[in-house]
Coordinates of C-alpha atoms in Angstrom, one line a residue:
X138 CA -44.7 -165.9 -172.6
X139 CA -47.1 -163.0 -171.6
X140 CA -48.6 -160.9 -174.5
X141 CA -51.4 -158.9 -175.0
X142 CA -52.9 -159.2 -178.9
X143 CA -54.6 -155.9 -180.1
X144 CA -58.3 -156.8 -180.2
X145 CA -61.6 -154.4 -181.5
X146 CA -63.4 -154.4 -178.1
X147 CA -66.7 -153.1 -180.4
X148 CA -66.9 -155.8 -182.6
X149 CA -69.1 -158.9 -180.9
X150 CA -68.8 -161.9 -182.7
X151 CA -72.3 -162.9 -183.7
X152 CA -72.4 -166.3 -181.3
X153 CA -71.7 -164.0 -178.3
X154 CA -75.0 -164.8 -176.4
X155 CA -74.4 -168.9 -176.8
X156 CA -71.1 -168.5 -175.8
X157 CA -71.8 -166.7 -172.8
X158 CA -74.6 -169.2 -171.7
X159 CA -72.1 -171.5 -171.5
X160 CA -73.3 -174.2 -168.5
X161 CA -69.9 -173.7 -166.7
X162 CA -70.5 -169.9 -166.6
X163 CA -74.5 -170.1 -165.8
X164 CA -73.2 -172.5 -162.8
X165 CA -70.4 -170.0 -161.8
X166 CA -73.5 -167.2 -161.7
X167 CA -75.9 -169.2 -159.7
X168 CA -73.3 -170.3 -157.3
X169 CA -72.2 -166.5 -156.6
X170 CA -75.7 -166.0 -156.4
X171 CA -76.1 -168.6 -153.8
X172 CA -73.1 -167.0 -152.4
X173 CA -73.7 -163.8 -151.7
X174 CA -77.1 -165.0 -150.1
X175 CA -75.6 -166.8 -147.5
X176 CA -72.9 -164.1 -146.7
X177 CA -75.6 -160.7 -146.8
X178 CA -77.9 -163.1 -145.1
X179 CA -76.2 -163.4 -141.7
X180 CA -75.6 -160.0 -141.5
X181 CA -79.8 -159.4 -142.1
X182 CA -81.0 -162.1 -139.9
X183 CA -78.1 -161.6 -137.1
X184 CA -79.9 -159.5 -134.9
X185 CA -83.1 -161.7 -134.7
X186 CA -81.2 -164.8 -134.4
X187 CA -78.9 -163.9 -131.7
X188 CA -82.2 -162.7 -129.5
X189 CA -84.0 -166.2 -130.9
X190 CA -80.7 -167.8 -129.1
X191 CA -81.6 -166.5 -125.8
X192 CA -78.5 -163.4 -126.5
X193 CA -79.0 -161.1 -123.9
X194 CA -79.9 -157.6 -125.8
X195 CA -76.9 -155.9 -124.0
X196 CA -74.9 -158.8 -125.8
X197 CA -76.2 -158.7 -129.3
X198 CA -74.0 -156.3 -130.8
X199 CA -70.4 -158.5 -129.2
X200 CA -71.5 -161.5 -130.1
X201 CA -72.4 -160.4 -133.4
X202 CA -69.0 -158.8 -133.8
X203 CA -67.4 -162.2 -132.6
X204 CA -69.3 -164.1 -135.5
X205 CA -68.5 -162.0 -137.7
X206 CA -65.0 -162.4 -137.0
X207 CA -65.3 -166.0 -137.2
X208 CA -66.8 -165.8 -140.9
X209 CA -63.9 -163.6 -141.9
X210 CA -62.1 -165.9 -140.6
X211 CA -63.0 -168.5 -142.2
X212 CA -63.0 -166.2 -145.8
X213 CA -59.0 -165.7 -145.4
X214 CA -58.4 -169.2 -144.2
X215 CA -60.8 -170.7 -147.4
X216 CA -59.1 -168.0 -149.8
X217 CA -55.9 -169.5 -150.0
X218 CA -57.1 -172.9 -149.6
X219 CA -59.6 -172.8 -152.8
X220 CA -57.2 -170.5 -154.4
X221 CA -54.0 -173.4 -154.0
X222 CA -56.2 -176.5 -154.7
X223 CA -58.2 -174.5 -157.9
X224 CA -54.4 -175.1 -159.2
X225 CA -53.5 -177.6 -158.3
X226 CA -57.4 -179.8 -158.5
X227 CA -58.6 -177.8 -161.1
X228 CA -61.4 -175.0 -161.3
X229 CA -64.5 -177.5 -161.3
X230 CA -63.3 -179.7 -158.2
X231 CA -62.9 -176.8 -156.5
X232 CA -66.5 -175.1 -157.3
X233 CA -68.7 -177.5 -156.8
X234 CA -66.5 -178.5 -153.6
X235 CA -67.1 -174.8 -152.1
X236 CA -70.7 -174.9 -152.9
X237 CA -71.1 -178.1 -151.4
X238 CA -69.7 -176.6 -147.6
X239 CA -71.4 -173.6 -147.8
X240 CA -74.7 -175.6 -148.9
X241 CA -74.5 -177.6 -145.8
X242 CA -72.9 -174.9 -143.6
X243 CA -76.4 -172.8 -144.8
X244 CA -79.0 -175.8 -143.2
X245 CA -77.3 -176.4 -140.4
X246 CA -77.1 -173.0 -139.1
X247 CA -81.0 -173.4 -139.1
X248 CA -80.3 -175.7 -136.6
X249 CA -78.3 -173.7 -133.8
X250 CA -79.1 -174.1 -130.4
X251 CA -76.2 -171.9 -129.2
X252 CA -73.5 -168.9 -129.9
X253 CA -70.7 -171.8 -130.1
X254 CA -72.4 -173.7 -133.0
X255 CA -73.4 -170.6 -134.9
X256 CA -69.6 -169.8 -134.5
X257 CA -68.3 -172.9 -135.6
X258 CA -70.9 -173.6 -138.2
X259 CA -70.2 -169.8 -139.6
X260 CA -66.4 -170.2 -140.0
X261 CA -67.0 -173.4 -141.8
X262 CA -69.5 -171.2 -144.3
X263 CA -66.7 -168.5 -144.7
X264 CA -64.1 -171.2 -145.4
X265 CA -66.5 -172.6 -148.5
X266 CA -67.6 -169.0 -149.3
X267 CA -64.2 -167.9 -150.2
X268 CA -63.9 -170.2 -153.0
X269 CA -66.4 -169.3 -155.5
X270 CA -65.9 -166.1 -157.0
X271 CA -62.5 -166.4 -157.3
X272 CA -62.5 -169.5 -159.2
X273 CA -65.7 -168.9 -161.1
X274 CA -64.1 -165.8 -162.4
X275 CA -61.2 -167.8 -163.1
X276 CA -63.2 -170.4 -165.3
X277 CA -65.3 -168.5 -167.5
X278 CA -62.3 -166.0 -168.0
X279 CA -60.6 -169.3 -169.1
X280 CA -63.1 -170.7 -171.2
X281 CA -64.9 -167.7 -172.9
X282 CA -62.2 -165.6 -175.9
X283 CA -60.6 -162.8 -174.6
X284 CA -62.9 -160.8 -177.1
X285 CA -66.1 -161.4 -174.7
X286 CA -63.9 -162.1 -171.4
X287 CA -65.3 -159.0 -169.4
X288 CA -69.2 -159.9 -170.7
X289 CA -68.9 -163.5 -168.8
X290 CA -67.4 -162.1 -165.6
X291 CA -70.0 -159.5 -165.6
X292 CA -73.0 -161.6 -166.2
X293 CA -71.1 -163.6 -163.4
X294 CA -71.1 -161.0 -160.8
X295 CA -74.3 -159.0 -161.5
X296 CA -76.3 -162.1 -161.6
X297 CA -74.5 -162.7 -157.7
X298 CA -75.5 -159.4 -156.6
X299 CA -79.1 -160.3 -156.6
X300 CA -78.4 -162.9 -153.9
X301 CA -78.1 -160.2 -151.5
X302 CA -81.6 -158.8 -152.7
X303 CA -83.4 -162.6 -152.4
X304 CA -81.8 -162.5 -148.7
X305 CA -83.5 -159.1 -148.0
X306 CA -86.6 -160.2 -149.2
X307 CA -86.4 -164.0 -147.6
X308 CA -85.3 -163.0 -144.4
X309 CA -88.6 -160.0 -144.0
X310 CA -91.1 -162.5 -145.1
X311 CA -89.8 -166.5 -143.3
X312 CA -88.5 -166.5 -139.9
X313 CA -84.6 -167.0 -139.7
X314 CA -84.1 -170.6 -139.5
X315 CA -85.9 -171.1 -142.7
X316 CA -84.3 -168.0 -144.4
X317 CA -80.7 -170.6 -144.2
X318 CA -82.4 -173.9 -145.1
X319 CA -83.8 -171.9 -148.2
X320 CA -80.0 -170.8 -149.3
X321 CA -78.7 -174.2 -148.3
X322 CA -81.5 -176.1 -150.4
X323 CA -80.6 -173.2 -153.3
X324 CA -77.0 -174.6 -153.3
X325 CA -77.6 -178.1 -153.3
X326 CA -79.9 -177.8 -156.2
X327 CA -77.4 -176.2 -158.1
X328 CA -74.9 -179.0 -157.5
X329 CA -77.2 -181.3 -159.9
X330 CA -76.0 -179.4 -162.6
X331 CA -72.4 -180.2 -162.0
X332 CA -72.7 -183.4 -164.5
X333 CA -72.6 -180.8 -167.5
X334 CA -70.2 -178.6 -166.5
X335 CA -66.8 -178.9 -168.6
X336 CA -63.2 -178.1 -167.2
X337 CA -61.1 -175.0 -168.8
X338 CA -59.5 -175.9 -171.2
X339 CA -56.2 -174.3 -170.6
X340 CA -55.8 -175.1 -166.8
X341 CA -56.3 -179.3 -168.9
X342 CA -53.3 -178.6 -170.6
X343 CA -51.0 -177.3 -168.1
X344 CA -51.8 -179.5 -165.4
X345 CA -49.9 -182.3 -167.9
X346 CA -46.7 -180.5 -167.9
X347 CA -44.0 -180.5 -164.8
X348 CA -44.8 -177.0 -163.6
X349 CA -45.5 -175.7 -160.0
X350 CA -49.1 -175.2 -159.6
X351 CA -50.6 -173.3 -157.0
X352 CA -47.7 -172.5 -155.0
X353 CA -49.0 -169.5 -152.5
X354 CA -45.4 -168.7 -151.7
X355 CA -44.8 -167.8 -155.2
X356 CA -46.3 -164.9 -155.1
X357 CA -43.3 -163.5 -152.8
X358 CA -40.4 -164.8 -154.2
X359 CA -39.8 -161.4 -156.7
X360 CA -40.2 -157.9 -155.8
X361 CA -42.3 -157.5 -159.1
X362 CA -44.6 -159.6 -158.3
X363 CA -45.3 -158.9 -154.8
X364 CA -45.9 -155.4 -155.8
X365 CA -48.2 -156.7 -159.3
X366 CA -50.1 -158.9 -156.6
X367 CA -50.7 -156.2 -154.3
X368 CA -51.5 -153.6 -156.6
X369 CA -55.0 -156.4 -157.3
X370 CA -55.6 -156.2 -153.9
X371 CA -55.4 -152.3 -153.4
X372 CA -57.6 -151.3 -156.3
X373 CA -60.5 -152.9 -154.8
X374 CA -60.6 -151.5 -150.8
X375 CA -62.9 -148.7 -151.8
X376 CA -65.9 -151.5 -152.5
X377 CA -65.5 -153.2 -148.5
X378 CA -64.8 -149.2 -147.5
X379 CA -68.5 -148.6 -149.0
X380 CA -69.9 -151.9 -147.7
X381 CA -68.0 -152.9 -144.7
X382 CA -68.4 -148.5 -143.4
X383 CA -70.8 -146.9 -145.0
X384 CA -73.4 -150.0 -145.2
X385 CA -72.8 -151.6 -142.0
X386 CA -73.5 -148.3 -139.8
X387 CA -75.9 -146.8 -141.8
X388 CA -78.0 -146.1 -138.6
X389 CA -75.2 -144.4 -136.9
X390 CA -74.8 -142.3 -140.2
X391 CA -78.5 -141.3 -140.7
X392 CA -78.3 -140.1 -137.1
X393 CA -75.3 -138.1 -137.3
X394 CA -77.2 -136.3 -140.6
X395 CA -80.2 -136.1 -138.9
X396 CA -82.5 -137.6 -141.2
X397 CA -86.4 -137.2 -140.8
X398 CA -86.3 -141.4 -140.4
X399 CA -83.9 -144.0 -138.7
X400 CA -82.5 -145.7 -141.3
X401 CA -82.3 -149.9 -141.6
X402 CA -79.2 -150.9 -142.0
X403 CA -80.5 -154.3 -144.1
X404 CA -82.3 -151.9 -145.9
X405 CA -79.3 -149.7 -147.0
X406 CA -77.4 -152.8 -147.6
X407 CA -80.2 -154.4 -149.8
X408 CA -80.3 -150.8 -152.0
X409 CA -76.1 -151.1 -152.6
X410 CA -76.2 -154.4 -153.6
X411 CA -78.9 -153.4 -157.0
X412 CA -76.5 -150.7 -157.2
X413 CA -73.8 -153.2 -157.4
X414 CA -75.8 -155.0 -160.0
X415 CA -76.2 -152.3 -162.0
X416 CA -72.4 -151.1 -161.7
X417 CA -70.8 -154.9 -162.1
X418 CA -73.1 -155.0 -165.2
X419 CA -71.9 -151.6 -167.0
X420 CA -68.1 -151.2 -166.0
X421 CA -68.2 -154.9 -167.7
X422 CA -69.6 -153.6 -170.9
X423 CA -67.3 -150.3 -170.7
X424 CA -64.7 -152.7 -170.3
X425 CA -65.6 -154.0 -173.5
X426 CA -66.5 -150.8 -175.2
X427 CA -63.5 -148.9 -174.6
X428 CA -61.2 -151.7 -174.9
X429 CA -59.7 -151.2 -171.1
X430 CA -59.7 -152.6 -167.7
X431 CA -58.3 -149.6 -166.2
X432 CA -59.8 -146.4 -167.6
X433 CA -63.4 -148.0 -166.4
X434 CA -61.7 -148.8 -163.0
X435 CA -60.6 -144.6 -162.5
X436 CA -63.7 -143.8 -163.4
X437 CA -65.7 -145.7 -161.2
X438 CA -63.7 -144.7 -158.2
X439 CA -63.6 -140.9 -159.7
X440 CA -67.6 -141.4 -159.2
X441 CA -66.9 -143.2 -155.6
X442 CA -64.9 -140.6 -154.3
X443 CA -67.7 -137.9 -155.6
X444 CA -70.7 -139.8 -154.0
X445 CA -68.6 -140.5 -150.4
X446 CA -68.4 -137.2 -150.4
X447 CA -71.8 -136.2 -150.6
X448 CA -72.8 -139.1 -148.6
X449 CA -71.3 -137.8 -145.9
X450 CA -70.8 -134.1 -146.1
X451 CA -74.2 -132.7 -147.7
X452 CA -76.6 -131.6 -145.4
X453 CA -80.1 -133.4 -146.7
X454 CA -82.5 -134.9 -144.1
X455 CA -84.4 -137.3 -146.6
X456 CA -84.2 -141.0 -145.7
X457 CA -85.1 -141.7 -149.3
X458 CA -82.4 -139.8 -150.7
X459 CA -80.3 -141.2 -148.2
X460 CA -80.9 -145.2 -150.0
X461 CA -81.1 -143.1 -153.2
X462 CA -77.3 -142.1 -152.5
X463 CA -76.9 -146.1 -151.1
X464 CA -77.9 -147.2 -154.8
X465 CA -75.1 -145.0 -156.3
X466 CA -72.4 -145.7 -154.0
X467 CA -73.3 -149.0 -155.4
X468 CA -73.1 -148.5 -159.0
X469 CA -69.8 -146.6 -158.2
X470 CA -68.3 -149.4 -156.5
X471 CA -69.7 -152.2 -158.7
X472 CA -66.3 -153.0 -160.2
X473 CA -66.3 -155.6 -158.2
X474 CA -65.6 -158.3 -161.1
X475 CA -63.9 -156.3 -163.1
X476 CA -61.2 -155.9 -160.4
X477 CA -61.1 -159.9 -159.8
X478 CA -61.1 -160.5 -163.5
X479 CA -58.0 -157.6 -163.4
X480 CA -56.5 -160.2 -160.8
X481 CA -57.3 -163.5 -163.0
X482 CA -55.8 -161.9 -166.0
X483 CA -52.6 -160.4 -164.5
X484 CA -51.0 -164.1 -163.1
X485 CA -50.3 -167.3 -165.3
X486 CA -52.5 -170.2 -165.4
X487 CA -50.5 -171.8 -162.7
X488 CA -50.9 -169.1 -159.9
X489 CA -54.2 -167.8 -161.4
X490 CA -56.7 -169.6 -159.4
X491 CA -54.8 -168.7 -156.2
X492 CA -54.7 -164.9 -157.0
X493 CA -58.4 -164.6 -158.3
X494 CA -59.4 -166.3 -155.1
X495 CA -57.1 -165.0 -152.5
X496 CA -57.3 -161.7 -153.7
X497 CA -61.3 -160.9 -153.0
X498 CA -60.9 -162.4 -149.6
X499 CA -58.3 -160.0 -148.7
X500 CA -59.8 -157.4 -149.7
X501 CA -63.0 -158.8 -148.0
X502 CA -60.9 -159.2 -145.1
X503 CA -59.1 -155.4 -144.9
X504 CA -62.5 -154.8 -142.7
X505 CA -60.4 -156.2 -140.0
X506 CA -58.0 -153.1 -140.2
X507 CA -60.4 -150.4 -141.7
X508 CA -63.3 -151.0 -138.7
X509 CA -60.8 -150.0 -135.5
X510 CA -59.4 -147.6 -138.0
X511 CA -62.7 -145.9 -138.2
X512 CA -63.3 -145.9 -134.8
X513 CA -60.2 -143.9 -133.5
X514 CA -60.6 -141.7 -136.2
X515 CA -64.9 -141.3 -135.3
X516 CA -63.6 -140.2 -131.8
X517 CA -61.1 -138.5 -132.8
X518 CA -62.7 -136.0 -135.3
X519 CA -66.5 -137.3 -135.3
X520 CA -68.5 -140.0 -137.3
X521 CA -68.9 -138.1 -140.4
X522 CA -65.1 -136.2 -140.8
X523 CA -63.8 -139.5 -139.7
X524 CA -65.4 -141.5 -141.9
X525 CA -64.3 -139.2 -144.9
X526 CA -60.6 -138.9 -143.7
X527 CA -60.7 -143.2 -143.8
X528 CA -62.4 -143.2 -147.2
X529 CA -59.6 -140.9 -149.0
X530 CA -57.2 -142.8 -147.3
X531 CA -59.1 -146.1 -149.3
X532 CA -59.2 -144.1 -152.0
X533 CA -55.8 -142.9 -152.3
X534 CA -54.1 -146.1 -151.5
X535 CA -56.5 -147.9 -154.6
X536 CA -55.3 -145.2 -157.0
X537 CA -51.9 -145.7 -156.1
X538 CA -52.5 -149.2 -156.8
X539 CA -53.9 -148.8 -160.1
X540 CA -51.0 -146.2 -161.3
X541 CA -48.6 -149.0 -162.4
X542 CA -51.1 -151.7 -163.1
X543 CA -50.5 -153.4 -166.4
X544 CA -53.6 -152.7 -168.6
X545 CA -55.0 -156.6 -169.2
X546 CA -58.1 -155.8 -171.6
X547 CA -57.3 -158.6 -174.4
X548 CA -54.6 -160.3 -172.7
X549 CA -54.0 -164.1 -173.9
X550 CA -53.9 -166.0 -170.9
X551 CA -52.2 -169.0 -172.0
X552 CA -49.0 -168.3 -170.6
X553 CA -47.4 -169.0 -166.9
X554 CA -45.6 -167.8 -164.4
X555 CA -42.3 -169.1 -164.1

């Protein structure tokens, strides 16, 4: 049965801090850590790798496109699969198992002689990418009381944001190759602390009784929960809008301003992702401190919507308020947990693997509509009004989305979905 108990969101108990430095939800940290390396990190080496390939220059930009697609690929496709077999295998299995391909996946794309194996071997990194926020957030939301739920998935996520500053910083000072065996050796390290990780304690007891577990298909057999498992998908498009957009053609933006300095697109990126940091860290401890998922999640994308705007519309020519500006669209859309915590917390223990991981990935994946979107509208209206008309559309569609969301905050999740 589904109930929410009435909790003080103020009041800490005074073992918070050994609680949340749990070993289960340290490893869940480092691995997102390790995660978001790997997945920033192509993007920042992909233009030096493709020429190191023997990529002709007038090719760089397709075949980067085409690898791209294949890791995106390979997110969707490893979504569901982690998200199935973290209920049906259990959150640990299913962890250490996606940190393990992505681990391997990492070295070996040191190793590339040609476009087809960086292909192959960057589909195979998506597929084990996907798996380890979802179920990460999944475990520590499982194992940690509701009363401290939203510090854990924070620490988890801001403490995975700084992977995509170690890739910045990696990938300027080694030469490609040794920027993935780095991030491949980071994740097999991490796999020697599996020994002391613990499974939840809830998913143990459920997987004894005769219940469905990780039945994808589930999620479409009611109208109600379609609509409840589409609604976690919609609130978070405004984060890939600002990441997958705004980050990714940077360059194109800083031109069409005219700023007094071409701007680096891995530098923009780098700047939104301590943003990030700084937002996953604080809409967790709003969370907390006003007792509510969704009030924090408004006002985050209240803040988005104010910061596109300028991003776009107000005439300055400084490159360094330009990353300035790349820093708070990152604290504005660093609600990044906090919306797959939402997901976790809204399914039963038997569907809430799938959703926590699926969920993410399609959001990741809604780059695959929004970037041919974006470029009908840039020709239609020009870079800068079509850009804006794409991100209200985000924005819209996510508040329409969070309208009739059930509020979570405190939410016993022992229950399932029958």
């Amino acid at each position: 049965m589904e109930t929410t108990d009435s909790v003080d969101s103020r009041k800490v108990p005074p073992s918070v801090l050994r609680q949340l430095l749990q070993i289960p939800v340290i490893v869940a940290a480092l691995g997102y850590f390790v995660d978001i390396y790997d997945l920033l990190l192509f993007s920042i080496v992909r233009i030096e790798s493709l020429r190191a390939l023997g990529v002709a220059e007038s090719r760089v930009l397709e075949e980067g496109v085409f690898l791209i697609n294949m890791q995106m690929g390979g997110l969707l496709i490893g979504g569901i699969l982690w998200g199935i077999l973290g209920d049906k295998r259990g959150r640990i299995s299913v962890l250490f198992s996606s940190i393990l391909i992505y681990s391997l996946a990492n070295v070996l794309n040191g190793l590339v002689t040609s476009v087809d194996q960086y292909a192959i071997l960057r589909f195979i990194a998506g597929i084990g990418l996907a798996g380890e926020l979802g179920v990460g957030i999944t475990l520590v939301a499982e194992i940690l009381p509701k009363e401290i739920r939203g510090y854990g998935t924070s620490l988890v996520a801001s403490v995975g944001m700084m992977g995509a500053v170690l890739a910045y910083f990696i990938a300027d000072s080694f030469e490609w190759r040794i920027a993935y065996f780095i991030g491949g050796g980071l994740g097999l390290l991490l796999l020697l602390m599996r020994v002391s990780v613990f499974e939840s304690g809830i998913f143990a007891a459920v997987k004894e009784k005769p219940v469905s577990r990780g039945n994808f298909f589930y999620l479409f057999t009611t109208r109600e929960r379609f609509f409840k498992y589409l609604r976690c998908i919609l609130i978070g498009i405004p984060v890939w809008f600002v990441a997958g957009i705004l980050m990714t053609f940077s360059p194109e933006f800083g031109q069409a301003l005219k700023l007094d300095t071409p701007i680096v697109a891995g530098k923009a990126v780098m700047w939104e992702y301590v943003g990030l940091t700084i937002g996953d860290l604080s809409s967790g401890l709003l969370s907390q401190y006003f007792g509510s998922r969704k009030k924090v999640v408004l006002l985050f994308m209240s803040l988005a919507g104010v910061l596109i705007a300028i991003y776009l519309f107000v005439p300055f020519q400084s490159a360094t308020f330009f990353y300035g500006l790349c820093v708070l669209l990152g604290i504005s859309v660093g609600y990044w947990a906090l919306f797959v915590t939402i997901a976790a917390e809204q399914f039963g223990t038997n569907l809430r693997a799938t959703v926590a991981t699926t969920v993410p990935n399609f959001v990741r994946g809604s780059i695959l509509l929004m970037a041919p979107l974006f470029l009908v509208l840039k020709d239609q209206f020009g870079i800068l009004p079509g850009a804006g008309l794409l991100g209200l559309l985000t924005l819209t569609i996510s508040l329409l989305g969070l309208w009739q969301m059930e509020e979570t905050f405190g939410k016993d999740l022992n229950f399932l979905e029958k």
